[in-house]
Short mmCIF file of C-alpha atoms and ligand atoms in Angstrom, two decimals:
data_model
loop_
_atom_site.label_atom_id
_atom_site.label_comp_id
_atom_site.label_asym_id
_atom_site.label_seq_id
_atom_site.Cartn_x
_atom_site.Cartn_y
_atom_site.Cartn_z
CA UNK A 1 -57.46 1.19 -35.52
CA UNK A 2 -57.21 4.87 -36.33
CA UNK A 3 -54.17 5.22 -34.89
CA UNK A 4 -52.95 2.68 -36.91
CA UNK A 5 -54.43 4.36 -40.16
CA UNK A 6 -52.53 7.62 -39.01
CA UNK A 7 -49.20 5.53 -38.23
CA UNK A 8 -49.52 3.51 -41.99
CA UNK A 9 -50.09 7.46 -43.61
CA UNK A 10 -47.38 8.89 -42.08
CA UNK A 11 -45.02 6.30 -42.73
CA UNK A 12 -46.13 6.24 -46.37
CA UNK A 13 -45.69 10.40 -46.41
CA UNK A 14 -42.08 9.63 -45.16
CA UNK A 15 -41.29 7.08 -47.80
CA UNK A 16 -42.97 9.65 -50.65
CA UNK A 17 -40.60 11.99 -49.35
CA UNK A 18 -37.55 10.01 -49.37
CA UNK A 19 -35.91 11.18 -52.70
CA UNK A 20 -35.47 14.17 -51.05
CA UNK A 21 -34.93 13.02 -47.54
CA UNK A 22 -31.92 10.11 -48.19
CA UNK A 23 -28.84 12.10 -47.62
CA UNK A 24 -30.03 13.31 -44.35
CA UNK A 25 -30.33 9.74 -42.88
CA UNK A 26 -26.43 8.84 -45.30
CA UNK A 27 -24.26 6.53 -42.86
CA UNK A 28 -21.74 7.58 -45.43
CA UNK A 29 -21.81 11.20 -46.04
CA UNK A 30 -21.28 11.89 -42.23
CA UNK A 31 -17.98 10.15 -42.68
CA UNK A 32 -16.76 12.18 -45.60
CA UNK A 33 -18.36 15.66 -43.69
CA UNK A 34 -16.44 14.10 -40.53
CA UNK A 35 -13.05 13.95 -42.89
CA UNK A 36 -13.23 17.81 -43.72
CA UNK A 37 -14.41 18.77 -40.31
CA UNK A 38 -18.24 19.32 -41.55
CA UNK A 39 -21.15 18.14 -39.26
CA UNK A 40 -23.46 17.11 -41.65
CA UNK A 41 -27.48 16.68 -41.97
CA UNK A 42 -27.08 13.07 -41.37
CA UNK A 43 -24.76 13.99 -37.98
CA UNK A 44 -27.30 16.01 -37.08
CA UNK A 45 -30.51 13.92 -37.52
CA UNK A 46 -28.34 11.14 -36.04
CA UNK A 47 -27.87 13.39 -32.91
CA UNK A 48 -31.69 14.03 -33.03
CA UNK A 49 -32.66 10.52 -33.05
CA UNK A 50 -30.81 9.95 -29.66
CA UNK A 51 -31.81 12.55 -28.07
CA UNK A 52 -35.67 12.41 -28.71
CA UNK A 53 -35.42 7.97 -27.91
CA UNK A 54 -34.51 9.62 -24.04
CA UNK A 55 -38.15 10.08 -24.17
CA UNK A 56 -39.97 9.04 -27.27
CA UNK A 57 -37.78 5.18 -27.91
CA UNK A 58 -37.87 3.89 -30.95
CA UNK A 59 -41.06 5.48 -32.23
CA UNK A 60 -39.19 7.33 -34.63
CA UNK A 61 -38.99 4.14 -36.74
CA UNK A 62 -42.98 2.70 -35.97
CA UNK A 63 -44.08 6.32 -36.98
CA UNK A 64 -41.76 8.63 -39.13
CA UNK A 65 -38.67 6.11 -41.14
CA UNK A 66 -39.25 6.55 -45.10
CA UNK A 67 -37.30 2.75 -44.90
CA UNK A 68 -40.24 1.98 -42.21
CA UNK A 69 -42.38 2.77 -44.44
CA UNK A 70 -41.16 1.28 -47.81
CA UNK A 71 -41.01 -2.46 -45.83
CA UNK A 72 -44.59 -1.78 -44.43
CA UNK A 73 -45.77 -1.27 -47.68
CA UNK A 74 -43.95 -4.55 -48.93
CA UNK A 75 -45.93 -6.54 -46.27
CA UNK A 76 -48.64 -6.16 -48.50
CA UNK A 77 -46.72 -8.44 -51.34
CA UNK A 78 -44.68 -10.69 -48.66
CA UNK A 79 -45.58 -10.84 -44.95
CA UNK A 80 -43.35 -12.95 -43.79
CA UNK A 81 -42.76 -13.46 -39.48
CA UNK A 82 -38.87 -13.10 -39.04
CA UNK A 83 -37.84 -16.54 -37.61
CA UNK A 84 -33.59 -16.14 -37.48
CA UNK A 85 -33.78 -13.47 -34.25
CA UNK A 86 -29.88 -13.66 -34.38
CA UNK A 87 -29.73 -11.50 -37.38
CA UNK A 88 -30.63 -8.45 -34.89
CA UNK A 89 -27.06 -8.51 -33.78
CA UNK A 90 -25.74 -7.61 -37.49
CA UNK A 91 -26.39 -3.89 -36.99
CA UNK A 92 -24.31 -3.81 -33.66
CA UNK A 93 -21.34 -5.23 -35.40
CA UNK A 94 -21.43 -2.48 -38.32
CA UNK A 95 -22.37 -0.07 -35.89
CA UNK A 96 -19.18 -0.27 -33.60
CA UNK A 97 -16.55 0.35 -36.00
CA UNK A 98 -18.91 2.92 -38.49
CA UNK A 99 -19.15 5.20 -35.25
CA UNK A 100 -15.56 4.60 -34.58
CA UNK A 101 -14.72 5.69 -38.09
CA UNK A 102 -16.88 9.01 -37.46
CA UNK A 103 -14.66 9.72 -34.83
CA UNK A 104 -11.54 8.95 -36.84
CA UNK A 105 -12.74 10.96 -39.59
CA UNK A 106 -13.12 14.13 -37.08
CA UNK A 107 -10.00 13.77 -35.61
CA UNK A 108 -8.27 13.72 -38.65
CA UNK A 109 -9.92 16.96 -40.08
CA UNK A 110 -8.80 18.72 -36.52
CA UNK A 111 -12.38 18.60 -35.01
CA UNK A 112 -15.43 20.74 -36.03
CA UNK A 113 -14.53 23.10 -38.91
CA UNK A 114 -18.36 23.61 -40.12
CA UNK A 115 -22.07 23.15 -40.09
CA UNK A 116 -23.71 22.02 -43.18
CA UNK A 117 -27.02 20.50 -43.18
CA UNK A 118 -27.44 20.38 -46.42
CA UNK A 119 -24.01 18.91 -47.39
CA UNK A 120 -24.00 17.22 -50.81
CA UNK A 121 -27.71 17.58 -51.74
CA UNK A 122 -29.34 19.96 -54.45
CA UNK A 123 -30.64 22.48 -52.78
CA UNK A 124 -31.88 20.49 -50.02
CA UNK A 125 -33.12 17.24 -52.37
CA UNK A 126 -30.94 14.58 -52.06
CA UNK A 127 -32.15 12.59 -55.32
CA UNK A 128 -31.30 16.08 -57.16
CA UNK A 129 -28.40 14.68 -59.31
CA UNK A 130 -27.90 11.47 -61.10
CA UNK A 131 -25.07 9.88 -58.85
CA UNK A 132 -28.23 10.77 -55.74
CA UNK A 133 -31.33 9.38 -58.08
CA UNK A 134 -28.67 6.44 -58.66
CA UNK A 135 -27.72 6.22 -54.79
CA UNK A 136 -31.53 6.36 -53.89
CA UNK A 137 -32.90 3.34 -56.42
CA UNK A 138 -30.20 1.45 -55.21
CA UNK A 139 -31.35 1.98 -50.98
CA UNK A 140 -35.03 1.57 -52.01
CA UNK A 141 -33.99 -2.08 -53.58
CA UNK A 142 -31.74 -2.57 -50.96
CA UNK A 143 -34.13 -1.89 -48.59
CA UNK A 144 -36.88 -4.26 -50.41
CA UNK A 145 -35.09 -6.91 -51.29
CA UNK A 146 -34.33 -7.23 -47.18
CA UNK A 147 -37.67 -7.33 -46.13
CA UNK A 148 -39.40 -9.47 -48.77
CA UNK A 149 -36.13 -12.45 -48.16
CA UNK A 150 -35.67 -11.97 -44.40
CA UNK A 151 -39.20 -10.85 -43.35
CA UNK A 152 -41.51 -7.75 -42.01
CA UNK A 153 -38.62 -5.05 -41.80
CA UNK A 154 -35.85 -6.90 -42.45
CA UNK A 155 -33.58 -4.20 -43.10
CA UNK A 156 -34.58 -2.97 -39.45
CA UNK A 157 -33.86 -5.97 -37.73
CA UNK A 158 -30.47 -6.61 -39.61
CA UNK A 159 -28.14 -3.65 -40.70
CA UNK A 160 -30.04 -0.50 -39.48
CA UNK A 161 -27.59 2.00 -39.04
CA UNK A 162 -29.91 4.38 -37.28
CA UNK A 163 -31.55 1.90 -34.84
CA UNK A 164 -28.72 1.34 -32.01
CA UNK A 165 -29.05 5.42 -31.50
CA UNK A 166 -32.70 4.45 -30.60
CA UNK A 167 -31.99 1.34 -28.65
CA UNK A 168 -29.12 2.76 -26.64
CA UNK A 169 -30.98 6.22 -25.81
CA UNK A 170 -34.08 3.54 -24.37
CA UNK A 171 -31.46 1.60 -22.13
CA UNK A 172 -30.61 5.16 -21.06
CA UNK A 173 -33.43 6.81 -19.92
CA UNK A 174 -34.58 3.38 -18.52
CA UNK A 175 -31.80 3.55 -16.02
CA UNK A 176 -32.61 7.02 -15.21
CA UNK A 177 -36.05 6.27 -15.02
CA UNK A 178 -37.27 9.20 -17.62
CA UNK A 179 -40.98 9.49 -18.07
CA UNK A 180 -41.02 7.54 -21.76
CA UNK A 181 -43.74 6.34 -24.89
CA UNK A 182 -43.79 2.91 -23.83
CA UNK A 183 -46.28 -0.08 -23.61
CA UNK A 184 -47.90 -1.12 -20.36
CA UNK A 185 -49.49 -4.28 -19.63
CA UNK A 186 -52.24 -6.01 -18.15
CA UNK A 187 -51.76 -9.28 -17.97
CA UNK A 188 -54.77 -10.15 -16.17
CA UNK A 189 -57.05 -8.96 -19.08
CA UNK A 190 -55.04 -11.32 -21.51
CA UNK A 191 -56.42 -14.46 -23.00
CA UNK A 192 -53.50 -15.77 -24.99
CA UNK A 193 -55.01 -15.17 -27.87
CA UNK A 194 -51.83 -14.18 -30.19
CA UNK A 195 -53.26 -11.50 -32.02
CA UNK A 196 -50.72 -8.67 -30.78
CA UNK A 197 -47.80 -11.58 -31.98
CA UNK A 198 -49.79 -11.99 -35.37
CA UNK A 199 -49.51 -8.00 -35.94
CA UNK A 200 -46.43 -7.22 -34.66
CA UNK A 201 -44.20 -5.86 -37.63
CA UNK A 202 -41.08 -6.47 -35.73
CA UNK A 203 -41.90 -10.20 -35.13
CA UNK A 204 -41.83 -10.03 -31.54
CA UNK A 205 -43.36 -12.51 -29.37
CA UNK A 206 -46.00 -10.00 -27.70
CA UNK A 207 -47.84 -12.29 -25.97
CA UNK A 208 -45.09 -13.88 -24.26
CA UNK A 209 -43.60 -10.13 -22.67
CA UNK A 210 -47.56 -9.32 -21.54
CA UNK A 211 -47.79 -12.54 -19.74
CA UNK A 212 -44.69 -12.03 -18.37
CA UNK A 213 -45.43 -8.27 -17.67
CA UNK A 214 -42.53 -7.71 -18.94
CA UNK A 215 -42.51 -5.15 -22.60
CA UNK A 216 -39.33 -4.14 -22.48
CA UNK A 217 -37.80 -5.18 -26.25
CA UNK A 218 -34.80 -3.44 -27.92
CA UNK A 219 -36.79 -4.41 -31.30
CA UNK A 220 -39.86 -2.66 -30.44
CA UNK A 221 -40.58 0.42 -32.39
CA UNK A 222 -43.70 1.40 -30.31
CA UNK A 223 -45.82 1.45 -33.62
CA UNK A 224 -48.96 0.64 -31.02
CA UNK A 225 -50.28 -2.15 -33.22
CA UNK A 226 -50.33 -4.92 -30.38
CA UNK A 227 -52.38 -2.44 -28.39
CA UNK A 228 -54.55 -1.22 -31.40
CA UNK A 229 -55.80 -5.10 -32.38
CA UNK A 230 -55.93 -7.04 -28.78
CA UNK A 231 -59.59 -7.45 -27.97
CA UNK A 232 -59.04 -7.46 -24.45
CA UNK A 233 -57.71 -3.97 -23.97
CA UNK A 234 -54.68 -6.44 -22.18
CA UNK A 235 -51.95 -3.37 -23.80
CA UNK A 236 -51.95 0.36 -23.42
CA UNK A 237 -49.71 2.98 -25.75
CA UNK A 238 -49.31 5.16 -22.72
CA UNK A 239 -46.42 8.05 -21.82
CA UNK A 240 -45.03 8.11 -17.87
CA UNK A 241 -42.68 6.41 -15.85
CA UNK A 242 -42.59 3.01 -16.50
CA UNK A 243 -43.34 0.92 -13.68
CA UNK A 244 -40.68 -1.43 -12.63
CA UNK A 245 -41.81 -5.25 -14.06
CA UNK A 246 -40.32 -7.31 -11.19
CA UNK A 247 -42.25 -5.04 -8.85
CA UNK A 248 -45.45 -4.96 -10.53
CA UNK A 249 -45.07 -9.23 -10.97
CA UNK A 250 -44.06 -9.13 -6.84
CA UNK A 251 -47.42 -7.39 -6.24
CA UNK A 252 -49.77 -8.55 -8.77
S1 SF4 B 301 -54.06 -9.67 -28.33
FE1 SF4 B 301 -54.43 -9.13 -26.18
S2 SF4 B 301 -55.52 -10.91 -25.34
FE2 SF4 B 301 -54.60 -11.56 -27.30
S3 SF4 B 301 -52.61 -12.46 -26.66
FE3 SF4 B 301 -52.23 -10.31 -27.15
S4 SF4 B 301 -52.41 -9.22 -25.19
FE4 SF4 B 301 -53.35 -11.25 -24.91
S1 SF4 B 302 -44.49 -5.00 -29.58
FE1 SF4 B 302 -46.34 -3.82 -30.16
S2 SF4 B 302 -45.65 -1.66 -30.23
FE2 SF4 B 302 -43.80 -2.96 -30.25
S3 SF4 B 302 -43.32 -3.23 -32.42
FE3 SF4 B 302 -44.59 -4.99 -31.84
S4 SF4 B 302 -46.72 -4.36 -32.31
FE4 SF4 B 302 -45.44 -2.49 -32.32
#
């Protein structure tokens, strides 16, 4: 469970540093960069987040997401198990026609004009003015309100801009068969216990994918807790190629 102790610190770290942080994850600010031709700090942590899922998934979001890290911390007041799986497909509907406006907005402005990381924050700090200390209570609530109604990251599961980089970099490399963070079972060792179902902060029905040997989940954020509480040792955190499920079933 240190692992887990490390995951919940860093997470809370992230959140703490949110305030300044906000702008650089803004689903809105790279469209108004985008309109004058300016890659922004959210274009370019977007960018980031794809390119490091080729190898890493979604652990981004289990490990590093100040949002991550705000709904952990609401589990502790509400810890409700996200029933209405459905909702997940919210996120792709905004996300479609949000990246489509990114590339409207750069196509108007002529294509790349500028590099600005820092675009519209106070010297770096994003919660530096009052419209951004007014723009980040607002996300924080927003962000709260989601996952004490809808359950354990709520906000995650339903509108995440940021997420569908992550998902879609993980269908990638798993078709080019990248070495990849991922989760590896044994489904020998398990004993149907539920535990890794019970901890799951995504809701996920963990038990179900090890007996199917099967852990492959766009909703998985590779936060390691299934491994970190099954008493069986039945789920490994491990990096390499992932071996291919149908395979492994055929031979086990
Ligand atoms: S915690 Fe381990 S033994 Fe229990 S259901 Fe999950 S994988 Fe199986
Ligand atoms: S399946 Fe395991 S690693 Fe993935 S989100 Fe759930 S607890 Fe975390």
């Amino acid at each position: 469970m240190k692992r887990q102790k490390v995951r919940q610190l860093l997470l809370l770290l992230s959140f703490l540093l949110f305030p300044v942080t906000l702008f650089y994850f803004s689903p809105y600010l790279i469209i108004q960069g985008g309109a004058a031709g300016i890659v922004t700090g959210s274009f370019i942590v977007f960018a980031a987040l794809f390119g490091t899922s080729l190898v890493f998934g979604r652990a981004f979001c289990g490990w590093l997401c100040p949002g991550g890290g705000l709904q952990e911390s609401c589990r502790l007041v509400a810890d409700k198990k996200i029933k209405r799986k459905g909702i997940r497909w919210i996120k792709y509907f905004l996300w479609a026609p949000w990246i489509a406006g990114i590339i409207g907005a750069f196509a108007a402005a002529g294509g790349f004009h500028a590099v600005d990381f820092f675009y519209m924050t106070e010297h770096g700090i994003s919660a530096g003015s009052l419209p951004g200390l007014a723009t980040y209570f607002a996300i924080v609530a927003l962000i709260a309100t989601l996952a004490l109604t809808i359950g354990r990251r709520g906000m995650c599961y339903s509108i995440c801009w940021m997420s569908p980089f992550m998902v879609f970099g993980t269908l990638i490399s798993d078709k080019l068969r990248l070495p990849t963070l991922h989760l590896q079972p044994v489904p020998a060792n398990c004993t149907s216990c539920g535990r890794c179902t019970r901890q799951c902060p995504m809701s996920i029905e963990v038990t179900a994918m090890v007996n199917r040997n099967d852990m492959r989940n766009p909703e998985c954020i590779l936060c390691g807790g299934c491994a970190d509480v099954c008493p069986s040792s039945a789920i490994h955190l491990t990096f390499g190629k992932k071996e291919n499920p149908r395979r492994a079933s055929k031979t086990a």
